[in-house]
PDB file of C-alpha atoms in Angstrom:
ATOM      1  CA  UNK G   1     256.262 214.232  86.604  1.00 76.00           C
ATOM      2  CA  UNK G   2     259.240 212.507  85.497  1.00 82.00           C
ATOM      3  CA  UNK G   3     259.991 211.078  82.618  1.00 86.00           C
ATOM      4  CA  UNK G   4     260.729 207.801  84.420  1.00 86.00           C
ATOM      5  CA  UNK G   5     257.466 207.718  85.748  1.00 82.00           C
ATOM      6  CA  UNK G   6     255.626 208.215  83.275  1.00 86.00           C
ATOM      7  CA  UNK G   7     257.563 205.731  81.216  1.00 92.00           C
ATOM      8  CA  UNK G   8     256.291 203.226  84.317  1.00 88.00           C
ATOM      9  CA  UNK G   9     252.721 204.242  84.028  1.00 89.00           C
ATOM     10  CA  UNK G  10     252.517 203.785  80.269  1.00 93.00           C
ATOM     11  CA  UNK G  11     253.899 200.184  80.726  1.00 95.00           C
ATOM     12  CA  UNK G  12     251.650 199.333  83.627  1.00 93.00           C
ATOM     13  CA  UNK G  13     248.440 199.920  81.803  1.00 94.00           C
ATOM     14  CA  UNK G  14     250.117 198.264  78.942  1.00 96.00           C
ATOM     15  CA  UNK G  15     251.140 195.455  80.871  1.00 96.00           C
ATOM     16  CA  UNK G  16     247.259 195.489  82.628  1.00 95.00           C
ATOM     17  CA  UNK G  17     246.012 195.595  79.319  1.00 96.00           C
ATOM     18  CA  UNK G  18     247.880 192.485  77.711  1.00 96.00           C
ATOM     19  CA  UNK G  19     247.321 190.727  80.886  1.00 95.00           C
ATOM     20  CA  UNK G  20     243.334 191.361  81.160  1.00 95.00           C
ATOM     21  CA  UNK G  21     243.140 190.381  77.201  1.00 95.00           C
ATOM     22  CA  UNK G  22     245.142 187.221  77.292  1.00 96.00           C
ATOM     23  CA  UNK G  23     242.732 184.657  78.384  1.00 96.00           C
ATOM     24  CA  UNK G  24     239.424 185.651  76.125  1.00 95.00           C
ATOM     25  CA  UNK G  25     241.789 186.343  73.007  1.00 95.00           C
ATOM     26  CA  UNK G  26     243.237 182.679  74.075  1.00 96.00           C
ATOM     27  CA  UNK G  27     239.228 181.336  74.449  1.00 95.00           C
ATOM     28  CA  UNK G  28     238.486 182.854  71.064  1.00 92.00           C
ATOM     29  CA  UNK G  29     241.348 181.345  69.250  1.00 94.00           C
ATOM     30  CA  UNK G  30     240.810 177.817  70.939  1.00 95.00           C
ATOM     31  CA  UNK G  31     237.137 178.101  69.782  1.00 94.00           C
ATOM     32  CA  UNK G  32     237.828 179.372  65.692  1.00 91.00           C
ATOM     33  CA  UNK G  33     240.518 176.830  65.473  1.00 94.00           C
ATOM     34  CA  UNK G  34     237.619 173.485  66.950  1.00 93.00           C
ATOM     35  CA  UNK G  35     235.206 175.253  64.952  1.00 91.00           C
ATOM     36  CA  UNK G  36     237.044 175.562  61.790  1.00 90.00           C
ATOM     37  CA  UNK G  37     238.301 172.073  62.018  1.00 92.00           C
ATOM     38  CA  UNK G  38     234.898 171.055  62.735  1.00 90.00           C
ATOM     39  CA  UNK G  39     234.050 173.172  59.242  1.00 88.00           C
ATOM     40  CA  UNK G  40     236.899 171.477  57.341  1.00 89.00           C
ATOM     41  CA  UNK G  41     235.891 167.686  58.669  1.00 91.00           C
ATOM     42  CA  UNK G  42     232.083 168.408  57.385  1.00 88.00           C
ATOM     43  CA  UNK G  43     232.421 170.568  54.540  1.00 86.00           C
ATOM     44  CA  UNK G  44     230.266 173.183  56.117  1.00 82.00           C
ATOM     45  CA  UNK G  45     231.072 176.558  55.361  1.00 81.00           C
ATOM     46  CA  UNK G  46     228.282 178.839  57.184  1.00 80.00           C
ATOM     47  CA  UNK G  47     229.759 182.330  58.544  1.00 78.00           C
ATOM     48  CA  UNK G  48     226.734 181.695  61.532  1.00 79.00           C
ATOM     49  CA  UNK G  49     228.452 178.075  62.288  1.00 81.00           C
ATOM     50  CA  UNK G  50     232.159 179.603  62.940  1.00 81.00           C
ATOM     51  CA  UNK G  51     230.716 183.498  64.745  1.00 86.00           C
ATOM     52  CA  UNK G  52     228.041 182.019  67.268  1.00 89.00           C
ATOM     53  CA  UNK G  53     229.902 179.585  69.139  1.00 89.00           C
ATOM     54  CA  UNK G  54     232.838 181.973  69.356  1.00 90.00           C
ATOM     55  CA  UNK G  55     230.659 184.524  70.432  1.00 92.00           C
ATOM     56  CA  UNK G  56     229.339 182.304  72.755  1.00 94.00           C
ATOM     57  CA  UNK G  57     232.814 181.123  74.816  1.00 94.00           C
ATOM     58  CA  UNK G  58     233.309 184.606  74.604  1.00 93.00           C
ATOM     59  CA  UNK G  59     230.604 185.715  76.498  1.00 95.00           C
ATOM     60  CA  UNK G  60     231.134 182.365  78.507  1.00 95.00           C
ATOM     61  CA  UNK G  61     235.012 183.294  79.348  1.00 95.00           C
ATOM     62  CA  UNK G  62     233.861 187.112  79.865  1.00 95.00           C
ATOM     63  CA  UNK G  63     231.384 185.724  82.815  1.00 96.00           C
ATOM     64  CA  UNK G  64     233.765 183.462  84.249  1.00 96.00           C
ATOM     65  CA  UNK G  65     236.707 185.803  84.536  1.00 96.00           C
ATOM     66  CA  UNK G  66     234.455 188.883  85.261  1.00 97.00           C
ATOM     67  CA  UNK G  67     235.717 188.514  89.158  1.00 97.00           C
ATOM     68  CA  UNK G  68     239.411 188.347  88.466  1.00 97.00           C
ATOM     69  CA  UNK G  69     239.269 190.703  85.784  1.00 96.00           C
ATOM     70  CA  UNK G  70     238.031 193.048  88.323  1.00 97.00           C
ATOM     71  CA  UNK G  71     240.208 192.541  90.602  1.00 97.00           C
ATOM     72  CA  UNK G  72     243.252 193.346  88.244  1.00 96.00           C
ATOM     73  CA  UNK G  73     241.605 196.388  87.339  1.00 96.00           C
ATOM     74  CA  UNK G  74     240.988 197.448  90.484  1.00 96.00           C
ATOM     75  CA  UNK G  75     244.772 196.485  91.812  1.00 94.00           C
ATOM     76  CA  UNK G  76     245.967 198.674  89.021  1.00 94.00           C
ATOM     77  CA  UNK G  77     244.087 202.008  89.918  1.00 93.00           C
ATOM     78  CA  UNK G  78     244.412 201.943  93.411  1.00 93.00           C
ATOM     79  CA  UNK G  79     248.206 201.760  92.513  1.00 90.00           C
ATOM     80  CA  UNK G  80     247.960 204.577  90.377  1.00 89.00           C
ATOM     81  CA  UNK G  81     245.395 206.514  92.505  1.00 89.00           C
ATOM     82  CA  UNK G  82     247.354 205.953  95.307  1.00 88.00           C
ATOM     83  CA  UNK G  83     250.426 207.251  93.951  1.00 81.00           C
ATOM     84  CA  UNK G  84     248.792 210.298  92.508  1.00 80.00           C
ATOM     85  CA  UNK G  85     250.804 212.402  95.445  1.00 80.00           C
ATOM     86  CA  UNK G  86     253.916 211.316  93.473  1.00 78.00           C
ATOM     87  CA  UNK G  87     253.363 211.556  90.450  1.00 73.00           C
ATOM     88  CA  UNK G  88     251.997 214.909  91.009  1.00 74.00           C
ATOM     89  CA  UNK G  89     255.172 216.469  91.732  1.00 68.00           C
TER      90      UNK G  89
END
């Protein structure tokens, strides 16, 4: 295996990885930042307020993307499975 290609494997799953994180790290982020304003507006400090609705759009965004999420995953190891002959070499 070349170093070339294993240069473009590392930054495929990186790439996969980044990609397949994006949009719940963005849903989480959206969430803390209503919910801390929310915090700030009614002087409620409860760790419970601020973790269960993020939790919750977490688990929310995790359902919703579950199909597409999939699909990138499985896009990226048939690529790699598929070009095991090559790499093999």
């Amino acid at each position: 295996m070349t170093p070339e290609a294993v240069i473009h494997i590392i930054s495929q799953a990186f790439w996969t990885t980044v990609v397949l994180s994006a949009p719940l790290l963005l849903i989480g982020f959206a969430v803390g930042i209503v919910v801390n304003i929310i915090q700030i507006a009614t002087s409620m400090q409860d760790a419970a307020f601020s973790t269960i609705p993020r939790l919750g759009a977490f688990l929310f965004g995790f359902l919703l993307l579950m199909p597409w999420m999939l699909k990138q995953i499985s896009a990226y190891s048939i690529s790699i499975f598929g070009d095991l002959s090559r790499y093999a070499r």
